[in-house]
PDB file of C-alpha atoms in Angstrom:
ATOM      1  CA  MET C  21      16.247 -13.148  14.316  1.00 79.00           C
ATOM      2  CA  ILE C  22      13.424 -14.036  16.675  1.00 85.00           C
ATOM      3  CA  PRO C  23      11.458 -11.091  18.139  1.00 89.00           C
ATOM      4  CA  THR C  24      11.049 -10.878  21.881  1.00 94.00           C
ATOM      5  CA  SER C  25       7.586 -10.405  23.382  1.00 95.00           C
ATOM      6  CA  HIS C  26       8.409  -6.743  23.991  1.00 97.00           C
ATOM      7  CA  GLU C  27       9.425  -6.220  20.375  1.00 96.00           C
ATOM      8  CA  TRP C  28       6.291  -8.016  19.268  1.00 97.00           C
ATOM      9  CA  ARG C  29       4.136  -5.624  21.263  1.00 97.00           C
ATOM     10  CA  MET C  30       5.921  -2.615  19.811  1.00 97.00           C
ATOM     11  CA  ALA C  31       5.535  -3.918  16.271  1.00 97.00           C
ATOM     12  CA  LEU C  32       1.823  -4.547  16.892  1.00 98.00           C
ATOM     13  CA  SER C  33       1.417  -0.933  18.052  1.00 98.00           C
ATOM     14  CA  LEU C  34       2.992   0.208  14.784  1.00 97.00           C
ATOM     15  CA  TRP C  35       0.748  -2.042  12.755  1.00 98.00           C
ATOM     16  CA  ASP C  36      -2.393  -0.765  14.496  1.00 97.00           C
ATOM     17  CA  TYR C  37      -1.334   2.873  13.774  1.00 96.00           C
ATOM     18  CA  LEU C  38      -0.390   2.260  10.150  1.00 96.00           C
ATOM     19  CA  ARG C  39      -3.516   0.360   9.241  1.00 96.00           C
ATOM     20  CA  LEU C  40      -6.518   2.648   9.061  1.00 96.00           C
ATOM     21  CA  GLY C  41      -9.373   0.218   8.572  1.00 93.00           C
ATOM     22  CA  GLN C  42     -11.480   2.563   6.471  1.00 96.00           C
ATOM     23  CA  ALA C  43     -14.939   1.443   5.364  1.00 96.00           C
ATOM     24  CA  VAL C  44     -15.146   0.470   1.684  1.00 97.00           C
ATOM     25  CA  GLU C  45     -17.714   2.206  -0.550  1.00 97.00           C
ATOM     26  CA  PRO C  46     -18.480   2.251  -4.286  1.00 98.00           C
ATOM     27  CA  VAL C  47     -15.984   4.392  -6.251  1.00 98.00           C
ATOM     28  CA  ASP C  48     -15.229   5.378  -9.812  1.00 98.00           C
ATOM     29  CA  LEU C  49     -11.973   3.434  -9.998  1.00 98.00           C
ATOM     30  CA  ILE C  50      -9.956   0.926  -7.949  1.00 98.00           C
ATOM     31  CA  LEU C  51      -6.241   1.741  -7.847  1.00 98.00           C
ATOM     32  CA  VAL C  52      -3.963  -1.258  -7.285  1.00 97.00           C
ATOM     33  CA  PHE C  53      -0.509  -0.024  -6.313  1.00 95.00           C
ATOM     34  CA  GLY C  54       2.528  -2.241  -6.887  1.00 87.00           C
ATOM     35  CA  SER C  55       3.767  -4.497  -4.141  1.00 79.00           C
ATOM     36  CA  HIS C  56       5.701  -7.685  -3.467  1.00 78.00           C
ATOM     37  CA  ASP C  57       2.579  -8.776  -1.546  1.00 84.00           C
ATOM     38  CA  LEU C  58       0.277 -10.614  -3.996  1.00 87.00           C
ATOM     39  CA  SER C  59      -2.685 -10.280  -1.601  1.00 91.00           C
ATOM     40  CA  VAL C  60      -3.046  -6.787  -3.029  1.00 95.00           C
ATOM     41  CA  ALA C  61      -4.314  -8.238  -6.328  1.00 96.00           C
ATOM     42  CA  HIS C  62      -6.542 -10.768  -4.602  1.00 96.00           C
ATOM     43  CA  ARG C  63      -8.130  -8.056  -2.500  1.00 97.00           C
ATOM     44  CA  ALA C  64      -8.679  -5.900  -5.588  1.00 98.00           C
ATOM     45  CA  ALA C  65     -10.297  -8.858  -7.422  1.00 98.00           C
ATOM     46  CA  ASP C  66     -12.700  -9.429  -4.473  1.00 98.00           C
ATOM     47  CA  LEU C  67     -13.658  -5.723  -4.559  1.00 98.00           C
ATOM     48  CA  TYR C  68     -14.238  -5.808  -8.332  1.00 98.00           C
ATOM     49  CA  HIS C  69     -16.613  -8.786  -7.960  1.00 98.00           C
ATOM     50  CA  GLU C  70     -18.386  -6.978  -5.115  1.00 98.00           C
ATOM     51  CA  ASN C  71     -19.167  -4.206  -7.618  1.00 98.00           C
ATOM     52  CA  ILE C  72     -17.114  -1.594  -5.754  1.00 98.00           C
ATOM     53  CA  ALA C  73     -15.937  -0.333  -9.159  1.00 98.00           C
ATOM     54  CA  SER C  74     -16.097  -1.541 -12.716  1.00 97.00           C
ATOM     55  CA  ARG C  75     -12.616  -0.348 -13.659  1.00 98.00           C
ATOM     56  CA  LEU C  76      -9.144  -0.795 -12.171  1.00 98.00           C
ATOM     57  CA  LEU C  77      -5.762   0.832 -12.711  1.00 98.00           C
ATOM     58  CA  VAL C  78      -2.710  -1.174 -11.721  1.00 97.00           C
ATOM     59  CA  SER C  79       0.437   0.884 -11.125  1.00 96.00           C
ATOM     60  CA  GLY C  80       3.970  -0.306 -10.399  1.00 92.00           C
ATOM     61  CA  GLY C  81       7.399  -0.517 -12.023  1.00 90.00           C
ATOM     62  CA  THR C  82      10.242  -2.844 -11.345  1.00 75.00           C
ATOM     63  CA  ARG C  83      11.171  -2.013  -7.716  1.00 63.00           C
ATOM     64  CA  ALA C  84       9.290  -4.811  -5.941  1.00 58.00           C
ATOM     65  CA  VAL C  85       8.412  -7.444  -8.557  1.00 59.00           C
ATOM     66  CA  PRO C  86       7.114 -10.481  -6.592  1.00 55.00           C
ATOM     67  CA  ALA C  87       9.495 -13.432  -6.346  1.00 59.00           C
ATOM     68  CA  GLY C  88       8.731 -16.018  -9.031  1.00 60.00           C
ATOM     69  CA  ALA C  89       6.770 -13.644 -11.202  1.00 58.00           C
ATOM     70  CA  GLU C  90       7.278 -14.079 -14.913  1.00 72.00           C
ATOM     71  CA  TYR C  91       6.617 -10.466 -15.749  1.00 72.00           C
ATOM     72  CA  GLY C  92       9.030  -7.581 -15.648  1.00 80.00           C
ATOM     73  CA  THR C  93       6.995  -5.131 -13.586  1.00 89.00           C
ATOM     74  CA  GLU C  94       4.855  -5.154 -10.462  1.00 90.00           C
ATOM     75  CA  ALA C  95       1.852  -3.966 -12.427  1.00 93.00           C
ATOM     76  CA  GLU C  96       2.034  -6.781 -14.965  1.00 93.00           C
ATOM     77  CA  ALA C  97       2.489  -9.451 -12.284  1.00 90.00           C
ATOM     78  CA  LEU C  98      -0.484  -8.131 -10.336  1.00 94.00           C
ATOM     79  CA  ARG C  99      -2.662  -7.788 -13.469  1.00 95.00           C
ATOM     80  CA  GLU C 100      -2.026 -11.488 -14.239  1.00 94.00           C
ATOM     81  CA  ILE C 101      -3.533 -12.427 -10.881  1.00 94.00           C
ATOM     82  CA  LEU C 102      -6.540 -10.161 -11.508  1.00 97.00           C
ATOM     83  CA  ILE C 103      -7.153 -11.896 -14.826  1.00 97.00           C
ATOM     84  CA  THR C 104      -6.880 -15.365 -13.202  1.00 97.00           C
ATOM     85  CA  ARG C 105      -9.464 -14.133 -10.761  1.00 97.00           C
ATOM     86  CA  ASP C 106     -11.937 -13.415 -13.641  1.00 98.00           C
ATOM     87  CA  VAL C 107     -11.394  -9.662 -13.821  1.00 98.00           C
ATOM     88  CA  PRO C 108     -11.668  -8.866 -17.535  1.00 98.00           C
ATOM     89  CA  ARG C 109      -8.490  -7.615 -19.154  1.00 97.00           C
ATOM     90  CA  THR C 110     -10.515  -4.782 -20.729  1.00 97.00           C
ATOM     91  CA  ALA C 111     -11.428  -3.473 -17.245  1.00 98.00           C
ATOM     92  CA  ILE C 112      -7.718  -3.098 -16.261  1.00 98.00           C
ATOM     93  CA  ALA C 113      -5.536  -0.120 -17.168  1.00 98.00           C
ATOM     94  CA  LEU C 114      -1.773  -0.476 -16.628  1.00 97.00           C
ATOM     95  CA  GLU C 115       0.988   1.885 -15.475  1.00 96.00           C
ATOM     96  CA  THR C 116       4.481   0.338 -15.367  1.00 94.00           C
ATOM     97  CA  LEU C 117       6.894   3.170 -14.447  1.00 94.00           C
ATOM     98  CA  ALA C 118       6.118   4.147 -10.847  1.00 93.00           C
ATOM     99  CA  SER C 119       8.766   3.339  -8.255  1.00 89.00           C
ATOM    100  CA  ASN C 120       7.142   4.814  -5.180  1.00 89.00           C
ATOM    101  CA  THR C 121       3.758   5.880  -3.865  1.00 90.00           C
ATOM    102  CA  SER C 122       4.059   9.526  -4.939  1.00 91.00           C
ATOM    103  CA  GLU C 123       4.784   8.330  -8.514  1.00 93.00           C
ATOM    104  CA  ASN C 124       1.892   5.869  -8.335  1.00 95.00           C
ATOM    105  CA  PHE C 125      -0.465   8.840  -7.987  1.00 96.00           C
ATOM    106  CA  TRP C 126       1.402  11.052 -10.410  1.00 95.00           C
ATOM    107  CA  PHE C 127       1.697   8.458 -13.218  1.00 96.00           C
ATOM    108  CA  ALA C 128      -1.817   7.092 -12.599  1.00 97.00           C
ATOM    109  CA  ALA C 129      -3.144  10.579 -13.235  1.00 97.00           C
ATOM    110  CA  GLU C 130      -1.248  10.668 -16.553  1.00 97.00           C
ATOM    111  CA  VAL C 131      -2.717   7.301 -17.631  1.00 97.00           C
ATOM    112  CA  LEU C 132      -6.222   8.364 -16.744  1.00 97.00           C
ATOM    113  CA  ARG C 133      -5.874  11.608 -18.682  1.00 96.00           C
ATOM    114  CA  ASP C 134      -4.537   9.741 -21.666  1.00 97.00           C
ATOM    115  CA  LEU C 135      -7.546   7.378 -21.553  1.00 96.00           C
ATOM    116  CA  GLY C 136      -9.991  10.236 -21.169  1.00 96.00           C
ATOM    117  CA  ILE C 137     -11.180   8.964 -17.778  1.00 94.00           C
ATOM    118  CA  ASP C 138     -12.469  11.733 -15.526  1.00 93.00           C
ATOM    119  CA  ALA C 139     -12.864  10.205 -12.068  1.00 96.00           C
ATOM    120  CA  ASP C 140     -13.214  11.776  -8.614  1.00 96.00           C
ATOM    121  CA  ARG C 141     -13.646   8.822  -6.264  1.00 98.00           C
ATOM    122  CA  PHE C 142     -10.907   6.209  -5.820  1.00 98.00           C
ATOM    123  CA  LEU C 143     -10.146   3.230  -3.669  1.00 98.00           C
ATOM    124  CA  VAL C 144      -6.488   2.307  -3.340  1.00 98.00           C
ATOM    125  CA  VAL C 145      -5.545  -1.259  -2.536  1.00 98.00           C
ATOM    126  CA  GLN C 146      -2.183  -1.785  -0.911  1.00 96.00           C
ATOM    127  CA  LYS C 147      -0.421  -3.702   1.884  1.00 93.00           C
ATOM    128  CA  PRO C 148      -1.999  -3.384   5.341  1.00 95.00           C
ATOM    129  CA  TYR C 149       0.847  -1.370   6.855  1.00 95.00           C
ATOM    130  CA  ALA C 150       1.011   1.076   3.865  1.00 94.00           C
ATOM    131  CA  GLU C 151      -2.536   2.418   4.397  1.00 96.00           C
ATOM    132  CA  ARG C 152      -1.622   5.538   6.340  1.00 95.00           C
ATOM    133  CA  ARG C 153       1.116   6.503   3.881  1.00 92.00           C
ATOM    134  CA  ILE C 154      -1.297   6.077   1.008  1.00 95.00           C
ATOM    135  CA  ILE C 155      -3.782   8.566   2.477  1.00 95.00           C
ATOM    136  CA  ALA C 156      -1.091  11.006   3.490  1.00 92.00           C
ATOM    137  CA  THR C 157       0.364  10.908  -0.033  1.00 93.00           C
ATOM    138  CA  ALA C 158      -3.150  11.217  -1.607  1.00 95.00           C
ATOM    139  CA  ARG C 159      -3.805  14.378   0.442  1.00 92.00           C
ATOM    140  CA  ARG C 160      -0.585  15.853  -0.974  1.00 91.00           C
ATOM    141  CA  ARG C 161      -0.910  14.677  -4.592  1.00 92.00           C
ATOM    142  CA  TRP C 162      -4.703  14.628  -5.136  1.00 95.00           C
ATOM    143  CA  PRO C 163      -6.154  17.076  -2.605  1.00 94.00           C
ATOM    144  CA  ASP C 164      -9.326  17.577  -4.658  1.00 95.00           C
ATOM    145  CA  LYS C 165     -10.140  13.881  -5.046  1.00 97.00           C
ATOM    146  CA  ARG C 166     -11.877  11.521  -2.690  1.00 97.00           C
ATOM    147  CA  VAL C 167      -9.344   8.763  -1.974  1.00 98.00           C
ATOM    148  CA  LEU C 168      -9.904   5.801   0.299  1.00 98.00           C
ATOM    149  CA  VAL C 169      -7.621   2.894   1.072  1.00 98.00           C
ATOM    150  CA  THR C 170      -8.066  -0.706   1.897  1.00 98.00           C
ATOM    151  CA  SER C 171      -5.966  -3.880   2.150  1.00 97.00           C
ATOM    152  CA  GLU C 172      -6.244  -7.536   2.785  1.00 95.00           C
ATOM    153  CA  LEU C 173      -8.525  -8.408   5.682  1.00 94.00           C
ATOM    154  CA  THR C 174      -6.172 -10.028   8.132  1.00 95.00           C
ATOM    155  CA  THR C 175      -4.640  -9.793  11.595  1.00 96.00           C
ATOM    156  CA  PHE C 176      -1.122  -8.972  12.608  1.00 97.00           C
ATOM    157  CA  ASP C 177      -0.529 -12.497  13.881  1.00 96.00           C
ATOM    158  CA  ASP C 178      -1.884 -14.052  10.710  1.00 96.00           C
ATOM    159  CA  TYR C 179       0.149 -11.748   8.526  1.00 94.00           C
ATOM    160  CA  CYS C 180       3.316 -12.722  10.410  1.00 94.00           C
ATOM    161  CA  SER C 181       2.625 -16.459  10.143  1.00 93.00           C
ATOM    162  CA  ARG C 182       3.194 -16.689   6.404  1.00 87.00           C
ATOM    163  CA  ASP C 183       6.271 -16.967   4.196  1.00 84.00           C
ATOM    164  CA  ILE C 184       7.697 -13.544   5.007  1.00 85.00           C
ATOM    165  CA  PRO C 185       9.733 -13.819   8.256  1.00 89.00           C
ATOM    166  CA  PRO C 186       8.368 -11.644  11.100  1.00 92.00           C
ATOM    167  CA  SER C 187      11.759  -9.966  11.384  1.00 92.00           C
ATOM    168  CA  ARG C 188      11.345  -8.630   7.796  1.00 91.00           C
ATOM    169  CA  ILE C 189       7.805  -7.501   8.516  1.00 93.00           C
ATOM    170  CA  PHE C 190       9.069  -5.735  11.664  1.00 96.00           C
ATOM    171  CA  SER C 191      11.655  -3.920   9.520  1.00 95.00           C
ATOM    172  CA  MET C 192       8.956  -2.863   7.043  1.00 94.00           C
ATOM    173  CA  LEU C 193       6.798  -1.463   9.862  1.00 96.00           C
ATOM    174  CA  VAL C 194       9.835   0.496  11.230  1.00 96.00           C
ATOM    175  CA  GLY C 195      10.542   1.770   7.687  1.00 93.00           C
ATOM    176  CA  GLU C 196       6.982   2.959   7.287  1.00 93.00           C
ATOM    177  CA  ILE C 197       7.063   4.977  10.496  1.00 93.00           C
ATOM    178  CA  LEU C 198      10.410   6.533   9.836  1.00 89.00           C
ATOM    179  CA  ARG C 199       9.501   7.356   6.200  1.00 87.00           C
ATOM    180  CA  LEU C 200       6.230   8.983   7.291  1.00 89.00           C
ATOM    181  CA  GLU C 201       8.131  11.183   9.644  1.00 84.00           C
ATOM    182  CA  ALA C 202      10.795  12.059   7.067  1.00 82.00           C
ATOM    183  CA  TYR C 203       8.324  12.536   4.215  1.00 81.00           C
ATOM    184  CA  ALA C 204       6.210  14.875   6.251  1.00 79.00           C
ATOM    185  CA  ARG C 205       9.244  17.074   6.957  1.00 79.00           C
ATOM    186  CA  SER C 206      10.284  17.064   3.268  1.00 76.00           C
ATOM    187  CA  GLY C 207       6.808  17.792   1.868  1.00 73.00           C
ATOM    188  CA  LEU C 208       6.362  14.520  -0.021  1.00 73.00           C
ATOM    189  CA  ILE C 209       3.215  13.794   1.999  1.00 78.00           C
ATOM    190  CA  HIS C 210       0.590  15.858   3.791  1.00 69.00           C
ATOM    191  CA  ALA C 211       2.401  17.981   6.367  1.00 61.00           C
ATOM    192  CA  GLY C 212      -0.165  17.213   9.081  1.00 63.00           C
ATOM    193  CA  GLU C 213       1.117  13.667   9.530  1.00 67.00           C
ATOM    194  CA  ASP C 214       2.711  13.922  12.949  1.00 78.00           C
ATOM    195  CA  ILE C 215       3.833  10.546  14.329  1.00 87.00           C
ATOM    196  CA  PRO C 216       2.929  10.026  18.028  1.00 91.00           C
ATOM    197  CA  THR C 217       6.111  10.278  20.013  1.00 92.00           C
ATOM    198  CA  ASP C 218       5.679   6.869  21.671  1.00 95.00           C
ATOM    199  CA  LEU C 219       5.339   5.194  18.272  1.00 95.00           C
ATOM    200  CA  LEU C 220       8.343   7.073  16.832  1.00 93.00           C
ATOM    201  CA  ALA C 221      10.333   5.946  19.880  1.00 95.00           C
ATOM    202  CA  ALA C 222       9.153   2.318  19.409  1.00 96.00           C
ATOM    203  CA  ALA C 223      10.247   2.441  15.739  1.00 95.00           C
ATOM    204  CA  GLN C 224      13.629   3.807  16.716  1.00 94.00           C
ATOM    205  CA  GLU C 225      14.069   1.163  19.380  1.00 96.00           C
ATOM    206  CA  LEU C 226      13.199  -1.636  16.953  1.00 96.00           C
ATOM    207  CA  ALA C 227      15.574  -0.156  14.389  1.00 94.00           C
ATOM    208  CA  ALA C 228      18.372  -0.086  17.009  1.00 94.00           C
ATOM    209  CA  ALA C 229      17.582  -3.760  17.840  1.00 94.00           C
ATOM    210  CA  GLY C 230      18.360  -4.693  14.229  1.00 93.00           C
ATOM    211  CA  TYR C 231      14.964  -4.320  12.496  1.00 93.00           C
ATOM    212  CA  ASN C 232      16.358  -1.681  10.147  1.00 87.00           C
ATOM    213  CA  GLY C 233      16.441  -3.337   6.753  1.00 76.00           C
ATOM    214  CA  ARG C 234      13.758  -0.961   5.420  1.00 65.00           C
ATOM    215  CA  ALA C 235      14.530   2.065   7.589  1.00 53.00           C
ATOM    216  CA  LEU C 236      16.027   4.102   4.773  1.00 45.00           C
ATOM    217  CA  ALA C 237      14.365   2.441   1.774  1.00 38.00           C
TER     218      ALA C 237
END
């Protein structure tokens, strides 16, 4: 499925909305949330070596284990990359049950409590187009914590030029927009997350055009 120029422009508008581009600052802990996108671990390793935080918590179950990974959970696969990037194993805590962003926060809090870690400032590392959902979920789950989000430093065109077909990325963008709208109504994320009508319409148009593989995931 080859996107038209009109579809490409709509997808770019969704990308620009979903990616927040927050400034990175030193925090108590870096949270690495599970993903099929291995750039999440590489970005987290860069931040560790930039002294953004001295500890990391990697969270993720079996839902999106990267293709070719030899480990059974997202968290284990991502931790292996961190270790190959010279992040000490002793600096990495692991959570291997979470299957969605809400559970990432919930189960991460459990792990931190079990480890006796009392932290207030966090930086979450995730995929570029998941940034807005991360912050909306943090406001719902951890309203008293300072939570920032970051992702790989890349452009939309560069992101779409890799192994993942643009059509799949378009479906993921559509899914993010539709989930944000549905989650806000259901209370899973901060209720103030109102999707601009033009972007919701663009997501619905793309879904109708066939980019709907992630619309209900």
